[in-house]
Amino acid sequence: MKKISKAKIKEIAEKYDINTVYLFGSQAIGDIHENSDYDFAAQFSENIKENKYFDLKLKIMSDIMRLVKSDKVDLVILNEQKSPLALKYRIIKDGKVLFVDDDIKRSRMETRIMSFYFDRQAHLQSLGLASV
């Protein structure tokens, strides 16, 4: 994995009022190949309204592209309702935290995601739609 400056990630996070930044996917686990991209996830502070997420996401991705010197960057907004629950769960389960401003807010968000994920899995199992 190319070394990602946590100090630079902190600058980006503070610039955009981000509470937590994760790296996940191939770059996080060291399974890097020629076409590997950089998968990041961010938890905005509660001050940011959801109607601002898209514009902020583009700006953040641009800053990260300059940081990692690659245009192969993806960003998942963990606060965003339309982000898939299974992906959010995988991010908090397997991702690496690169920055956190308020650990209590991060923990609450992670607990909420895990709770929704496990409730959903239990419901799917009760319907016979999920494996054990």
C-alpha positions as MATLAB code, in Angstrom:
seq = 'MKKISKAKIKEIAEKYDINTVYLFGSQAIGDIHENSDYDFAAQFSENIKENKYFDLKLKIMSDIMRLVKSDKVDLVILNEQKSPLALKYRIIKDGKVLFVDDDIKRSRMETRIMSFYFDRQAHLQSLGLASV';
ca = [
       0.000    0.000    0.000;
       1.248    3.451   -0.850;
       1.760    5.399    2.370;
      -1.108    7.831    2.862;
      -0.266   10.840    4.999;
      -2.571   10.876    8.008;
      -1.652   14.541    8.501;
      -2.928   15.349    4.987;
      -6.078   13.280    5.566;
      -6.613   15.271    8.781;
      -6.302   18.539    6.818;
      -8.914   17.367    4.315;
     -11.207   16.133    7.106;
     -11.013   19.405    8.983;
     -11.545   21.419    5.788;
     -14.846   19.615    5.072;
     -16.103   19.028    8.634;
     -15.580   15.262    8.507;
     -15.610   13.334   11.772;
     -14.150   10.019   10.560;
     -12.205    8.838    7.502;
     -11.690    5.173    6.614;
      -9.615    3.452    3.955;
     -11.111    0.156    2.814;
     -10.798   -2.327   -0.011;
      -7.637   -3.554   -1.693;
      -5.463   -0.620   -0.610;
      -6.391   -1.172    3.047;
      -5.604   -4.890    3.042;
      -2.522   -4.646    0.842;
      -3.977   -6.633   -2.079;
      -2.844   -4.067   -4.619;
      -2.670   -4.624   -8.355;
      -2.334   -2.420  -11.432;
      -6.024   -1.456  -11.482;
      -6.450   -0.990   -7.725;
      -8.334    2.102   -6.733;
      -8.433    3.972   -3.452;
     -11.639    3.383   -1.530;
     -12.356    5.904    1.198;
     -15.357    6.420    3.432;
     -16.265    9.511    5.409;
     -18.628   10.328    8.228;
     -19.621   13.989    8.115;
     -20.367   15.886   11.291;
     -24.045   16.467   12.057;
     -23.652   20.099   10.896;
     -23.572   19.014    7.250;
     -26.978   18.627    5.602;
     -27.552   15.667    3.286;
     -28.362   17.959    0.336;
     -24.714   19.154    0.493;
     -23.169   15.663    0.361;
     -22.846   15.375   -3.427;
     -20.990   18.667   -3.938;
     -18.760   18.018   -0.943;
     -18.061   14.479   -2.127;
     -16.730   15.799   -5.453;
     -14.503   18.355   -3.724;
     -13.170   15.805   -1.247;
     -12.476   13.278   -4.005;
     -10.560   15.945   -5.921;
      -8.406   16.707   -2.868;
      -7.782   12.996   -2.262;
      -6.862   12.437   -5.925;
      -4.175   15.100   -5.584;
      -2.983   13.517   -2.336;
      -2.658    9.957   -3.676;
      -1.670   11.116   -7.182;
      -4.334    8.958   -8.808;
      -7.750    9.501  -10.344;
      -8.839    6.039   -9.171;
     -10.567    7.255   -6.025;
     -13.994    6.398   -4.665;
     -15.681    7.899   -1.625;
     -18.621    6.504    0.334;
     -20.495    8.882    2.614;
     -21.482    6.861    5.668;
     -24.177    9.347    6.751;
     -25.892    9.097    3.375;
     -29.111    7.085    3.443;
     -28.625    5.756   -0.093;
     -25.229    4.203    0.669;
     -25.774    0.417    0.802;
     -25.998   -0.953    4.333;
     -23.865   -4.033    3.563;
     -21.111   -1.776    2.199;
     -21.243    0.466    5.268;
     -20.969   -2.609    7.488;
     -17.975   -3.931    5.525;
     -16.267   -0.542    5.772;
     -16.550   -0.315    9.549;
     -15.732   -4.004    9.998;
     -12.703   -4.268    7.696;
     -11.643   -0.689    6.955;
      -8.773    1.197    8.541;
      -9.525    4.405   10.397;
      -7.225    7.134    9.076;
      -8.728   10.024   11.024;
     -11.266   10.522   13.793;
     -12.207   13.813   15.399;
     -14.766   12.612   17.957;
     -14.494    8.956   18.934;
     -17.898    8.951   20.629;
     -19.612   10.106   17.419;
     -17.671    7.489   15.445;
     -18.681    4.768   17.906;
     -22.343    5.792   17.788;
     -22.335    5.725   14.000;
     -20.634    2.317   13.904;
     -23.061    0.924   16.492;
     -26.043    2.222   14.511;
     -24.761    0.665   11.271;
     -24.053   -2.690   12.951;
     -27.456   -2.695   14.636;
     -29.294   -2.004   11.358;
     -27.160   -4.569    9.548;
     -27.752   -7.373   12.063;
     -31.466   -6.541   12.361;
     -31.755   -6.733    8.589;
     -29.844  -10.027    8.450;
     -32.123  -11.509   11.137;
     -35.193  -10.376    9.200;
     -33.873  -11.884    5.957;
     -33.123  -15.146    7.781;
     -36.653  -15.246    9.170;
     -37.906  -14.968    5.601;
     -35.497  -17.667    4.441;
     -33.635  -15.186    2.247;
     -30.268  -15.135    4.016;
     -27.810  -17.860    4.863;
     -26.847  -18.459    8.476;
];
